[in-house]
Coordinates of N, CA and C in Angstrom, one line a residue:
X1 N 21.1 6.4 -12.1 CA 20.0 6.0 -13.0 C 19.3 7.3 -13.3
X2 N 19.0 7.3 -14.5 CA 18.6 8.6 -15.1 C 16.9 8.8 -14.6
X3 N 16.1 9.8 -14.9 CA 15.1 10.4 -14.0 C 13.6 9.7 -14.6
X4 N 13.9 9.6 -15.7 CA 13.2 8.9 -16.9 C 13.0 7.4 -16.5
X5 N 13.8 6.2 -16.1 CA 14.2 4.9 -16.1 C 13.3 5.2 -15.0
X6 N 13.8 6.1 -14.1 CA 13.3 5.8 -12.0 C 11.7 5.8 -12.4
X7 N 11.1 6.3 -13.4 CA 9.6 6.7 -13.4 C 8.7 5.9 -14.4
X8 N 9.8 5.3 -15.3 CA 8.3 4.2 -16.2 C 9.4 3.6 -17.2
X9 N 9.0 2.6 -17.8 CA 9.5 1.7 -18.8 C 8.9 2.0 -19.8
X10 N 9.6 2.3 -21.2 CA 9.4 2.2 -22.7 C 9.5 0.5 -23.1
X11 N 8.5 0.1 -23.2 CA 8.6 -1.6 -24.0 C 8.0 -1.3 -25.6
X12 N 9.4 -1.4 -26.1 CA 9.4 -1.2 -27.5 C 10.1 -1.7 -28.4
X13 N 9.4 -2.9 -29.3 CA 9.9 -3.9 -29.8 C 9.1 -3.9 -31.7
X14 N 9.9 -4.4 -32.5 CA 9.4 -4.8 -33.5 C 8.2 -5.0 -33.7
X15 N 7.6 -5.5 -34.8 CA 6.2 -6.0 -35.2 C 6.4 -7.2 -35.7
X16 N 7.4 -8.2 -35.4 CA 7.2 -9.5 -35.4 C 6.4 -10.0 -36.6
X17 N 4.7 -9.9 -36.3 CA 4.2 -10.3 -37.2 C 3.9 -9.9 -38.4
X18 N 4.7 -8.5 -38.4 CA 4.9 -7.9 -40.2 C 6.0 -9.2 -40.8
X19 N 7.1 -9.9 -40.2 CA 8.0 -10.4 -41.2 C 7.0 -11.9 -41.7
X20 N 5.8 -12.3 -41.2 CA 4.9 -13.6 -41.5 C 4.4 -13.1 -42.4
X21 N 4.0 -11.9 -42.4 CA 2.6 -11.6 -43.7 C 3.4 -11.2 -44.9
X22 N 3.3 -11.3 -46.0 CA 3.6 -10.6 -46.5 C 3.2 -9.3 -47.5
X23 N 1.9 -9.4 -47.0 CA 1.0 -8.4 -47.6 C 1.9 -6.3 -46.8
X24 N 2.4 -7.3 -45.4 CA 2.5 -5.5 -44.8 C 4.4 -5.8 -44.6
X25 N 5.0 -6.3 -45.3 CA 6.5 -6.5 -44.9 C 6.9 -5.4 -45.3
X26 N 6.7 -4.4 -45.6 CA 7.3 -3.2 -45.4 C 7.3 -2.6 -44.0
X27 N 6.3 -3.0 -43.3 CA 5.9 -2.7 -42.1 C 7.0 -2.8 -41.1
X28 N 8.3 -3.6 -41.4 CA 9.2 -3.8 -40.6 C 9.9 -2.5 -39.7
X29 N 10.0 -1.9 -40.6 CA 10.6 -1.0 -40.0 C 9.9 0.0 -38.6
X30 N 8.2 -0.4 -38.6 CA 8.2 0.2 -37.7 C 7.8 -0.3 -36.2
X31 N 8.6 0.5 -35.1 CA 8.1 0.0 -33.9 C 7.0 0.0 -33.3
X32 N 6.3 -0.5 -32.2 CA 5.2 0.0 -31.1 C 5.8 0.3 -29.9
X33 N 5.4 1.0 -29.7 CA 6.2 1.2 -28.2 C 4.8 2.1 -27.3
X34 N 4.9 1.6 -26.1 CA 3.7 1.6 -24.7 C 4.5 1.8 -23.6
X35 N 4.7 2.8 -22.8 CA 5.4 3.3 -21.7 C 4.7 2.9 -20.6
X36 N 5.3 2.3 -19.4 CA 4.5 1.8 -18.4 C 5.5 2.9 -16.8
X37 N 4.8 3.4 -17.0 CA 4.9 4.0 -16.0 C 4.8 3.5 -14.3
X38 N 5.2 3.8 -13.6 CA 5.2 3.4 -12.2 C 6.1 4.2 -10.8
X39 N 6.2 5.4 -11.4 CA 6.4 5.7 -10.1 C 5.9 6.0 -8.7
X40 N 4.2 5.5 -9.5 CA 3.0 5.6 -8.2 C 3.3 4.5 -7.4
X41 N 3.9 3.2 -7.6 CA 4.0 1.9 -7.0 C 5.2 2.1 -6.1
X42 N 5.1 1.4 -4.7 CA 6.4 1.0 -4.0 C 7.1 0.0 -4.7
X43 N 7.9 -0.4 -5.5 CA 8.5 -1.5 -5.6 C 9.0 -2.4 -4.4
X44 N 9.2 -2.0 -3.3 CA 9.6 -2.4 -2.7 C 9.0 -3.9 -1.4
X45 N 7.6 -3.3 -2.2 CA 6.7 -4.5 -1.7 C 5.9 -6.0 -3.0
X46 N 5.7 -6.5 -1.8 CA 5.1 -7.5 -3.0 C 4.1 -6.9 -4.0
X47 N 3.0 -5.9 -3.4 CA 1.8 -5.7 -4.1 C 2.1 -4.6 -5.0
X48 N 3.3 -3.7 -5.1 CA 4.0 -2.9 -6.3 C 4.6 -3.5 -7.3
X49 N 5.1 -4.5 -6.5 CA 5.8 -5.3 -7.8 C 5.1 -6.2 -8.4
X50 N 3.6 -6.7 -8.0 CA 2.1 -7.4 -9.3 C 1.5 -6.4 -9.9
X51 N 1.8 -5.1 -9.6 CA 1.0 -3.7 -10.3 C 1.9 -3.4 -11.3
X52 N 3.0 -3.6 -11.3 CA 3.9 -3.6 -11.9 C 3.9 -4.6 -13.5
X53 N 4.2 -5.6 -12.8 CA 4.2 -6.9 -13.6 C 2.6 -6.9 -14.5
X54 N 1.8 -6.4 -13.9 CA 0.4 -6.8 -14.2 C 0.6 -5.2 -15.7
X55 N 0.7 -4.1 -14.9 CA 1.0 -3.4 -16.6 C 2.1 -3.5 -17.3
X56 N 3.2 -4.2 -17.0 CA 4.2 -4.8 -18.1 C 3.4 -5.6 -18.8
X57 N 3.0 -6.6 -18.7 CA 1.7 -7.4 -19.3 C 1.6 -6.9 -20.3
X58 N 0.5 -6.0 -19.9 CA -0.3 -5.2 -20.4 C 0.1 -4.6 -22.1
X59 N 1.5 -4.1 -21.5 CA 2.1 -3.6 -22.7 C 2.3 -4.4 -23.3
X60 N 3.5 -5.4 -22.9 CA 3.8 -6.2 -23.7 C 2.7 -7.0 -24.4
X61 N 1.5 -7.4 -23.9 CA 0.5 -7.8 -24.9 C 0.3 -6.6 -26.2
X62 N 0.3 -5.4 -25.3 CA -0.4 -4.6 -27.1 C 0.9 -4.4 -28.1
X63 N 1.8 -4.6 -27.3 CA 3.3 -4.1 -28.5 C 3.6 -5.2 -29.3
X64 N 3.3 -6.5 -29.0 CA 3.1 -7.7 -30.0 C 1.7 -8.1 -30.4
X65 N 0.6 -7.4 -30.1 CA -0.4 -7.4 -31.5 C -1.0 -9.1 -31.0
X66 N -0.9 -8.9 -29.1 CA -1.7 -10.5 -29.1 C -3.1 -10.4 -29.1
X67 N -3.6 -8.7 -29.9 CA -5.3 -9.0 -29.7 C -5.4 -8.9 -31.0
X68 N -4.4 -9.3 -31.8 CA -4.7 -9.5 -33.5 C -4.8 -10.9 -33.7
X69 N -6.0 -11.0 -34.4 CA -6.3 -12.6 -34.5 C -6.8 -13.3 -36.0
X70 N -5.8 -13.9 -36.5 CA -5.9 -14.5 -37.8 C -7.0 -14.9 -38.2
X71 N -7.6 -14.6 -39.6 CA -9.2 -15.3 -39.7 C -9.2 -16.4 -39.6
X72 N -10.1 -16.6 -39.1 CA -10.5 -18.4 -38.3 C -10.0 -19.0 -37.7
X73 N -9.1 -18.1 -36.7 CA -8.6 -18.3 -35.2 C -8.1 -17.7 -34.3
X74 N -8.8 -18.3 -33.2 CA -9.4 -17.5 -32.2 C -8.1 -17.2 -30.8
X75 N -6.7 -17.5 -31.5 CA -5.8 -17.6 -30.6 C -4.9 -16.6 -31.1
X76 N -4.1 -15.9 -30.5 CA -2.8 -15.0 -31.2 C -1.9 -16.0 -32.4
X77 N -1.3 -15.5 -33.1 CA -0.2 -15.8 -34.1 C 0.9 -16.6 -33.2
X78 N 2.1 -17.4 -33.6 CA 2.4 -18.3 -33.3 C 3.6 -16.5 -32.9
X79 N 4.0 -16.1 -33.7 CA 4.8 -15.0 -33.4 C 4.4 -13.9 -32.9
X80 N 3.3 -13.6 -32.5 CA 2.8 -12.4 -31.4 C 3.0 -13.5 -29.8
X81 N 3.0 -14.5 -30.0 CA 3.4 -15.3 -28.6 C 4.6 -14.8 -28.8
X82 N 5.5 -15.5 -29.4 CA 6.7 -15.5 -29.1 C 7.4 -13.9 -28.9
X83 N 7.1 -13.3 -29.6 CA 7.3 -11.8 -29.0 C 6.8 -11.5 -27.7
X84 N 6.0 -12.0 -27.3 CA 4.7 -11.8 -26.1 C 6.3 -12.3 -25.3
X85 N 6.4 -13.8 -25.3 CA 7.4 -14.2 -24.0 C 8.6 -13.8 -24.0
X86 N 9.5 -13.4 -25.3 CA 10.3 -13.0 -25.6 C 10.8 -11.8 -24.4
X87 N 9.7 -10.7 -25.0 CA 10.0 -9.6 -23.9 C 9.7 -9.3 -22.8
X88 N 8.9 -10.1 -22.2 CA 7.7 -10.9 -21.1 C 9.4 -10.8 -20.0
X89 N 10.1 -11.6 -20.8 CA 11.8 -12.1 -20.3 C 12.6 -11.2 -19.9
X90 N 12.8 -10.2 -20.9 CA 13.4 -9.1 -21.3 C 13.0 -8.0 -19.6
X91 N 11.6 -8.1 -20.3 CA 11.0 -7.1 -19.1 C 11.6 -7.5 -17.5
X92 N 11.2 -8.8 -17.0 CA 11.5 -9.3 -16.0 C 13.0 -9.0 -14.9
X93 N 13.9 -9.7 -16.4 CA 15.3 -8.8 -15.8 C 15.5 -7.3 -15.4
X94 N 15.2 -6.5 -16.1 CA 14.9 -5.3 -16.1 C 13.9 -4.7 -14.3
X95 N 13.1 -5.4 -14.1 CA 12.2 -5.4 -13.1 C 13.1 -5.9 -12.3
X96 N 13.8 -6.8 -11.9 CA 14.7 -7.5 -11.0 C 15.5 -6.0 -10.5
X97 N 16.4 -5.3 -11.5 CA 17.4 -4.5 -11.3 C 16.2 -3.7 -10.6
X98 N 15.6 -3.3 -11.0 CA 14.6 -1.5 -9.9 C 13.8 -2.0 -8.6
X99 N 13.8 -3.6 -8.7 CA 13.0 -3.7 -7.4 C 14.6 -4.1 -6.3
X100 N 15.8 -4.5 -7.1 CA 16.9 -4.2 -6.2 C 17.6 -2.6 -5.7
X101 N 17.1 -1.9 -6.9 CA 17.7 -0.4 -6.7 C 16.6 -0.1 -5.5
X102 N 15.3 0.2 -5.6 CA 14.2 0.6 -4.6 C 14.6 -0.3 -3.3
X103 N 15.1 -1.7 -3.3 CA 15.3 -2.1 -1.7 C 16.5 -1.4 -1.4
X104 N 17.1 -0.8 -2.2 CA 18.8 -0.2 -1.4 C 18.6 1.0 -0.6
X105 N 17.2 2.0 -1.6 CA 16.9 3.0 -1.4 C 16.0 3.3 -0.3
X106 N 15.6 2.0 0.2 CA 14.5 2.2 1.5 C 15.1 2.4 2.7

């Protein structure tokens, strides 16, 4: 595993909610991407892997735009969720593999 992967995650996905609007659909093309770093955390324990999970979160909320909120409502876009759980998913598997690589390594 490369030196980069062992030290933080790139969560970087689409803007989803450019293909709804169509005032910014040009917008497709570009990514967000928020690096979650963690090589400060043991994975190896429970409370590294909620520090973990807790800034995957994090990201994944700002990379799907769930604190953009349509006028006159007060809840995310039907498609900043679904990106939200989408890679919510994505991320998880990904977290499964390094919290098994860090128990091999202990």
């Amino acid at each position: 595993m490369n030196t980069i992967l062992k030290s933080s995650l790139a969560v970087a996905m689409f803007a989803s909610t450019a293909a709804a609007t169509p005032a910014i659909a040009g917008a497709l093309d570009e990514v967000t991407v928020a690096t979650v770093r963690y090589s400060d955390l043991d994975l190896s324990t429970q409370s590294g892997q909620r520090q973990l999970h807790a800034r995957l979160r994090n990201a994944a909320q700002y990379v799907c735009g769930m604190d953009i909120r349509t006028p006159g409502s007060l809840i995310p876009s039907r498609e900043a969720r679904a990106c939200y759980s989408e890679n919510l998913r994505n991320l998880e598997r990904r977290i499964a593999t390094l919290v098994e690589a860090e128990r091999r390594n202990v």
